[in-house]
Each structure stands twice: as C-alpha cells, then as structure tokens.
Amino acid sequence: MKRIFGLILAVMMIVAVLCACGKSGEVKTSVPSKYDDGYADKYAKSTSTDGDKKVYQFTDDQYKEYTNNHKNSLGKDLQKEIGDLHESSGDQKSKYGEYAYINEEKKAVIVGVHTDQYDEATAKKESEIAAEYGFKYFQNIKDPVDTISVIYCDANNQDTVFGTFEYTAEK
C-alpha cells in the first residue's frame, strides 16, 4: 500500500513539474505603432497585429538578447544625435556629452555631460529627443512604462544631477 501511495505521489510530482514548464520561456509584447521602430522584428519568433499595436512573441533568450541590444543601439544613436546638435572643435574631448543610455531600473534615459556643458534650457529641449528614444524602448518591453525621466548628470559622477525632466507616453 505504501509503495502504491509513493508511486502515485511521484507521478503527481512529475506531472506538476511538466505542467509548470508549459508556457514558461515565452515573452509577449504589445507595442503601440507610434513607438514601434521595428527593431524587435529580427529577434521575435513571431509577430502579428492587434488593432494599432504590433505584437511580438519571443523566447526568454530572444527577449533578453533583444532588450539588451535595443537599449545599446538606442543609447548609441541618442548620444550621436545629441552630440551632433553641438559644435566641437574636432578634439574628441570637446565633443558634447560623454554618454547616453537607458536605465531600466530607474525608468530613465541618462545623459552624462560635463559641468561646463550643461545648460538647462538646452537640456530641456534636448530631453524631448531623449524621451522619444526612451519610449522606443520602454513601450517595447513586456511591462511597458508610461512615464519616464530624462536625467542629465555629471559624466564623472552620476550622483550629481543637473536636471531631471519627466515625460508620459502618448496613448
């Protein structure tokens, strides 16, 4: 009797483990067309449309690769676009800004500049550009973020914040 009961328990545990494995390993995103830049197309295992949204289906690994590469690509493009708005004397050190990147934990786009480069009026205008890049990422993830910050900080010490600007995604 004990053996039969033990066998039944073992079978139930195996079934429970198999059931838990069913849909795990898949990530689905639903992206408003305004914020879909098509970057996910080459990473997703399938795509479809749902009204004015594009739906992407990823495996866990595809999703991790996609989000990592998308963040890096957007940060690089943003840094170049903001830098191109400023003149430089040809010397790399005099080029505006050190970096721009997306920080998922802070739900923010971080722009690192030097103290002598920061101007609040200029930063406010350019933060709108940075927010658009941010929403191309934050509206494309599995748990979309509707409100983000664009943080201008000291390139050598991110604890020194020069200005923070808040933006909300258009619906």
PDB file of C-alpha atoms in Angstrom:
ATOM      1  CA  MET A   1       0.000   0.000   0.000  1.00  0.00           C
ATOM      2  CA  LYS A   2       2.818   2.383   0.882  1.00  0.00           C
ATOM      3  CA  ARG A   3       4.517   1.646  -2.428  1.00  0.00           C
ATOM      4  CA  ILE A   4       1.388   2.425  -4.414  1.00  0.00           C
ATOM      5  CA  PHE A   5       0.884   5.663  -2.487  1.00  0.00           C
ATOM      6  CA  GLY A   6       4.573   6.589  -3.050  1.00  0.00           C
ATOM      7  CA  LEU A   7       4.259   5.807  -6.762  1.00  0.00           C
ATOM      8  CA  ILE A   8       1.146   7.971  -7.075  1.00  0.00           C
ATOM      9  CA  LEU A   9       2.923  10.853  -5.315  1.00  0.00           C
ATOM     10  CA  ALA A  10       5.947  10.513  -7.625  1.00  0.00           C
ATOM     11  CA  VAL A  11       3.733  10.562 -10.739  1.00  0.00           C
ATOM     12  CA  MET A  12       1.852  13.608  -9.435  1.00  0.00           C
ATOM     13  CA  MET A  13       5.136  15.453  -8.814  1.00  0.00           C
ATOM     14  CA  ILE A  14       6.358  14.694 -12.347  1.00  0.00           C
ATOM     15  CA  VAL A  15       3.051  15.888 -13.818  1.00  0.00           C
ATOM     16  CA  ALA A  16       3.215  19.080 -11.735  1.00  0.00           C
ATOM     17  CA  VAL A  17       6.747  19.822 -12.958  1.00  0.00           C
ATOM     18  CA  LEU A  18       5.757  19.211 -16.586  1.00  0.00           C
ATOM     19  CA  CYS A  19       2.679  21.440 -16.262  1.00  0.00           C
ATOM     20  CA  ALA A  20       4.785  24.233 -14.810  1.00  0.00           C
ATOM     21  CA  CYS A  21       7.078  24.070 -17.847  1.00  0.00           C
ATOM     22  CA  GLY A  22       4.248  24.543 -20.326  1.00  0.00           C
ATOM     23  CA  LYS A  23       4.253  28.222 -21.229  1.00  0.00           C
ATOM     24  CA  SER A  24       7.304  29.433 -19.356  1.00  0.00           C
ATOM     25  CA  GLY A  25      10.117  30.611 -21.531  1.00  0.00           C
ATOM     26  CA  GLU A  26       7.919  32.849 -23.662  1.00  0.00           C
ATOM     27  CA  VAL A  27       7.542  36.620 -23.574  1.00  0.00           C
ATOM     28  CA  LYS A  28       4.886  38.612 -25.388  1.00  0.00           C
ATOM     29  CA  THR A  29       4.961  42.367 -26.015  1.00  0.00           C
ATOM     30  CA  SER A  30       2.263  44.595 -27.465  1.00  0.00           C
ATOM     31  CA  VAL A  31       3.663  47.843 -28.885  1.00  0.00           C
ATOM     32  CA  PRO A  32       1.701  50.954 -29.969  1.00  0.00           C
ATOM     33  CA  SER A  33       2.553  51.751 -33.593  1.00  0.00           C
ATOM     34  CA  LYS A  34       3.853  55.220 -32.598  1.00  0.00           C
ATOM     35  CA  TYR A  35       6.672  53.608 -30.589  1.00  0.00           C
ATOM     36  CA  ASP A  36       7.377  50.549 -32.738  1.00  0.00           C
ATOM     37  CA  ASP A  37      10.689  51.091 -34.518  1.00  0.00           C
ATOM     38  CA  GLY A  38      10.758  47.548 -35.931  1.00  0.00           C
ATOM     39  CA  TYR A  39      13.932  46.644 -34.045  1.00  0.00           C
ATOM     40  CA  ALA A  40      12.255  43.614 -32.454  1.00  0.00           C
ATOM     41  CA  ASP A  41      11.420  42.068 -35.839  1.00  0.00           C
ATOM     42  CA  LYS A  42      14.770  40.296 -36.166  1.00  0.00           C
ATOM     43  CA  TYR A  43      14.629  38.876 -32.612  1.00  0.00           C
ATOM     44  CA  ALA A  44      10.982  37.791 -32.254  1.00  0.00           C
ATOM     45  CA  LYS A  45       9.925  34.274 -33.137  1.00  0.00           C
ATOM     46  CA  SER A  46       6.598  35.638 -34.407  1.00  0.00           C
ATOM     47  CA  THR A  47       4.795  38.929 -34.986  1.00  0.00           C
ATOM     48  CA  SER A  48       1.178  39.906 -35.503  1.00  0.00           C
ATOM     49  CA  THR A  49      -1.007  42.994 -35.296  1.00  0.00           C
ATOM     50  CA  ASP A  50      -3.797  43.785 -32.877  1.00  0.00           C
ATOM     51  CA  GLY A  51      -5.517  46.988 -33.928  1.00  0.00           C
ATOM     52  CA  ASP A  52      -2.913  49.753 -33.890  1.00  0.00           C
ATOM     53  CA  LYS A  53      -0.434  47.623 -31.919  1.00  0.00           C
ATOM     54  CA  LYS A  54       2.206  45.199 -33.089  1.00  0.00           C
ATOM     55  CA  VAL A  55       2.502  42.034 -31.028  1.00  0.00           C
ATOM     56  CA  TYR A  56       5.867  40.299 -30.694  1.00  0.00           C
ATOM     57  CA  GLN A  57       6.367  36.782 -29.313  1.00  0.00           C
ATOM     58  CA  PHE A  58       9.861  35.896 -28.008  1.00  0.00           C
ATOM     59  CA  THR A  59      11.528  33.025 -26.234  1.00  0.00           C
ATOM     60  CA  ASP A  60      13.176  34.122 -22.974  1.00  0.00           C
ATOM     61  CA  ASP A  61      16.615  34.097 -24.613  1.00  0.00           C
ATOM     62  CA  GLN A  62      15.411  36.046 -27.647  1.00  0.00           C
ATOM     63  CA  TYR A  63      13.795  38.635 -25.370  1.00  0.00           C
ATOM     64  CA  LYS A  64      16.945  39.093 -23.268  1.00  0.00           C
ATOM     65  CA  GLU A  65      19.069  39.490 -26.388  1.00  0.00           C
ATOM     66  CA  TYR A  66      16.551  41.879 -27.932  1.00  0.00           C
ATOM     67  CA  THR A  67      16.222  44.163 -24.884  1.00  0.00           C
ATOM     68  CA  ASN A  68      19.980  44.304 -24.319  1.00  0.00           C
ATOM     69  CA  ASN A  69      20.768  45.097 -27.953  1.00  0.00           C
ATOM     70  CA  HIS A  70      17.881  47.539 -28.311  1.00  0.00           C
ATOM     71  CA  LYS A  71      18.973  49.531 -25.238  1.00  0.00           C
ATOM     72  CA  ASN A  72      22.540  49.701 -26.501  1.00  0.00           C
ATOM     73  CA  SER A  73      21.528  50.671 -30.024  1.00  0.00           C
ATOM     74  CA  LEU A  74      19.161  53.410 -28.858  1.00  0.00           C
ATOM     75  CA  GLY A  75      21.741  54.815 -26.421  1.00  0.00           C
ATOM     76  CA  LYS A  76      24.385  54.950 -29.125  1.00  0.00           C
ATOM     77  CA  ASP A  77      22.021  56.637 -31.610  1.00  0.00           C
ATOM     78  CA  LEU A  78      20.829  59.134 -28.985  1.00  0.00           C
ATOM     79  CA  GLN A  79      24.365  60.033 -27.963  1.00  0.00           C
ATOM     80  CA  LYS A  80      25.255  60.699 -31.592  1.00  0.00           C
ATOM     81  CA  GLU A  81      22.103  62.749 -32.270  1.00  0.00           C
ATOM     82  CA  ILE A  82      22.535  64.961 -29.200  1.00  0.00           C
ATOM     83  CA  GLY A  83      26.276  65.309 -29.815  1.00  0.00           C
ATOM     84  CA  ASP A  84      25.652  66.353 -33.425  1.00  0.00           C
ATOM     85  CA  LEU A  85      23.495  69.248 -32.205  1.00  0.00           C
ATOM     86  CA  HIS A  86      26.596  70.814 -30.634  1.00  0.00           C
ATOM     87  CA  GLU A  87      29.700  72.107 -32.302  1.00  0.00           C
ATOM     88  CA  SER A  88      33.036  70.566 -31.470  1.00  0.00           C
ATOM     89  CA  SER A  89      36.499  71.816 -32.260  1.00  0.00           C
ATOM     90  CA  GLY A  90      37.473  68.457 -33.731  1.00  0.00           C
ATOM     91  CA  ASP A  91      39.068  67.382 -30.469  1.00  0.00           C
ATOM     92  CA  GLN A  92      37.135  64.367 -29.125  1.00  0.00           C
ATOM     93  CA  LYS A  93      37.311  65.781 -25.579  1.00  0.00           C
ATOM     94  CA  SER A  94      35.418  68.897 -26.592  1.00  0.00           C
ATOM     95  CA  LYS A  95      32.515  66.928 -28.097  1.00  0.00           C
ATOM     96  CA  TYR A  96      29.291  67.449 -26.184  1.00  0.00           C
ATOM     97  CA  GLY A  97      28.364  64.766 -23.689  1.00  0.00           C
ATOM     98  CA  GLU A  98      30.123  61.601 -22.656  1.00  0.00           C
ATOM     99  CA  TYR A  99      27.300  59.101 -22.880  1.00  0.00           C
ATOM    100  CA  ALA A 100      23.584  58.487 -23.140  1.00  0.00           C
ATOM    101  CA  TYR A 101      21.937  55.238 -22.132  1.00  0.00           C
ATOM    102  CA  ILE A 102      18.667  53.715 -20.987  1.00  0.00           C
ATOM    103  CA  ASN A 103      18.466  52.652 -17.352  1.00  0.00           C
ATOM    104  CA  GLU A 104      15.606  50.199 -16.922  1.00  0.00           C
ATOM    105  CA  GLU A 105      15.755  50.188 -13.105  1.00  0.00           C
ATOM    106  CA  LYS A 106      15.376  53.967 -12.883  1.00  0.00           C
ATOM    107  CA  LYS A 107      12.907  54.055 -15.778  1.00  0.00           C
ATOM    108  CA  ALA A 108      15.079  56.768 -17.226  1.00  0.00           C
ATOM    109  CA  VAL A 109      17.318  57.903 -20.018  1.00  0.00           C
ATOM    110  CA  ILE A 110      20.629  59.044 -18.531  1.00  0.00           C
ATOM    111  CA  VAL A 111      22.678  61.704 -20.325  1.00  0.00           C
ATOM    112  CA  GLY A 112      26.163  62.308 -18.935  1.00  0.00           C
ATOM    113  CA  VAL A 113      27.628  65.755 -19.594  1.00  0.00           C
ATOM    114  CA  HIS A 114      30.394  67.818 -18.068  1.00  0.00           C
ATOM    115  CA  THR A 115      29.645  70.681 -15.694  1.00  0.00           C
ATOM    116  CA  ASP A 116      30.709  73.349 -18.194  1.00  0.00           C
ATOM    117  CA  GLN A 117      28.470  71.817 -20.911  1.00  0.00           C
ATOM    118  CA  TYR A 118      25.173  71.779 -19.018  1.00  0.00           C
ATOM    119  CA  ASP A 119      22.616  74.454 -19.848  1.00  0.00           C
ATOM    120  CA  GLU A 120      19.101  73.927 -18.518  1.00  0.00           C
ATOM    121  CA  ALA A 121      17.265  75.448 -21.492  1.00  0.00           C
ATOM    122  CA  THR A 122      19.279  73.356 -23.951  1.00  0.00           C
ATOM    123  CA  ALA A 123      18.847  70.229 -21.832  1.00  0.00           C
ATOM    124  CA  LYS A 124      15.075  70.744 -21.611  1.00  0.00           C
ATOM    125  CA  LYS A 125      14.799  70.991 -25.399  1.00  0.00           C
ATOM    126  CA  GLU A 126      17.094  68.005 -25.997  1.00  0.00           C
ATOM    127  CA  SER A 127      15.390  65.932 -23.300  1.00  0.00           C
ATOM    128  CA  GLU A 128      12.356  65.701 -25.598  1.00  0.00           C
ATOM    129  CA  ILE A 129      14.567  63.915 -28.141  1.00  0.00           C
ATOM    130  CA  ALA A 130      15.923  61.651 -25.406  1.00  0.00           C
ATOM    131  CA  ALA A 131      12.398  60.841 -24.213  1.00  0.00           C
ATOM    132  CA  GLU A 132      11.400  59.702 -27.709  1.00  0.00           C
ATOM    133  CA  TYR A 133      14.357  57.311 -27.725  1.00  0.00           C
ATOM    134  CA  GLY A 134      13.393  56.163 -24.232  1.00  0.00           C
ATOM    135  CA  PHE A 135       9.828  55.389 -25.238  1.00  0.00           C
ATOM    136  CA  LYS A 136      11.079  53.360 -28.213  1.00  0.00           C
ATOM    137  CA  TYR A 137      12.497  51.069 -25.549  1.00  0.00           C
ATOM    138  CA  PHE A 138      10.105  51.380 -22.605  1.00  0.00           C
ATOM    139  CA  GLN A 139       6.966  50.910 -24.727  1.00  0.00           C
ATOM    140  CA  ASN A 140       8.504  47.804 -26.347  1.00  0.00           C
ATOM    141  CA  ILE A 141       9.120  45.753 -23.206  1.00  0.00           C
ATOM    142  CA  LYS A 142       6.855  43.119 -21.672  1.00  0.00           C
ATOM    143  CA  ASP A 143       5.729  45.520 -18.896  1.00  0.00           C
ATOM    144  CA  PRO A 144       5.552  48.894 -20.707  1.00  0.00           C
ATOM    145  CA  VAL A 145       6.458  52.034 -18.792  1.00  0.00           C
ATOM    146  CA  ASP A 146       4.271  55.076 -19.484  1.00  0.00           C
ATOM    147  CA  THR A 147       6.211  57.726 -17.527  1.00  0.00           C
ATOM    148  CA  ILE A 148       9.973  58.084 -17.778  1.00  0.00           C
ATOM    149  CA  SER A 149      12.624  60.570 -16.711  1.00  0.00           C
ATOM    150  CA  VAL A 150      15.442  62.067 -18.701  1.00  0.00           C
ATOM    151  CA  ILE A 151      18.268  62.722 -16.267  1.00  0.00           C
ATOM    152  CA  TYR A 152      21.198  64.972 -17.077  1.00  0.00           C
ATOM    153  CA  CYS A 153      24.047  64.197 -14.715  1.00  0.00           C
ATOM    154  CA  ASP A 154      27.747  64.841 -14.292  1.00  0.00           C
ATOM    155  CA  ALA A 155      29.517  62.436 -16.634  1.00  0.00           C
ATOM    156  CA  ASN A 156      32.132  61.738 -13.968  1.00  0.00           C
ATOM    157  CA  ASN A 157      29.728  61.345 -11.040  1.00  0.00           C
ATOM    158  CA  GLN A 158      26.147  60.282 -11.753  1.00  0.00           C
ATOM    159  CA  ASP A 159      25.154  61.207  -8.199  1.00  0.00           C
ATOM    160  CA  THR A 160      25.471  64.861  -9.269  1.00  0.00           C
ATOM    161  CA  VAL A 161      22.242  65.522 -11.154  1.00  0.00           C
ATOM    162  CA  PHE A 162      21.994  68.743 -13.145  1.00  0.00           C
ATOM    163  CA  GLY A 163      18.392  68.342 -14.295  1.00  0.00           C
ATOM    164  CA  THR A 164      15.543  65.829 -14.457  1.00  0.00           C
ATOM    165  CA  PHE A 165      12.692  66.020 -16.933  1.00  0.00           C
ATOM    166  CA  GLU A 166       9.555  63.838 -16.813  1.00  0.00           C
ATOM    167  CA  TYR A 167       7.630  62.571 -19.862  1.00  0.00           C
ATOM    168  CA  THR A 168       4.495  60.484 -20.340  1.00  0.00           C
ATOM    169  CA  ALA A 169       3.873  58.311 -23.398  1.00  0.00           C
ATOM    170  CA  GLU A 170       1.121  59.325 -25.763  1.00  0.00           C
ATOM    171  CA  LYS A 171      -1.772  56.878 -25.922  1.00  0.00           C
TER     172      LYS A 171
END
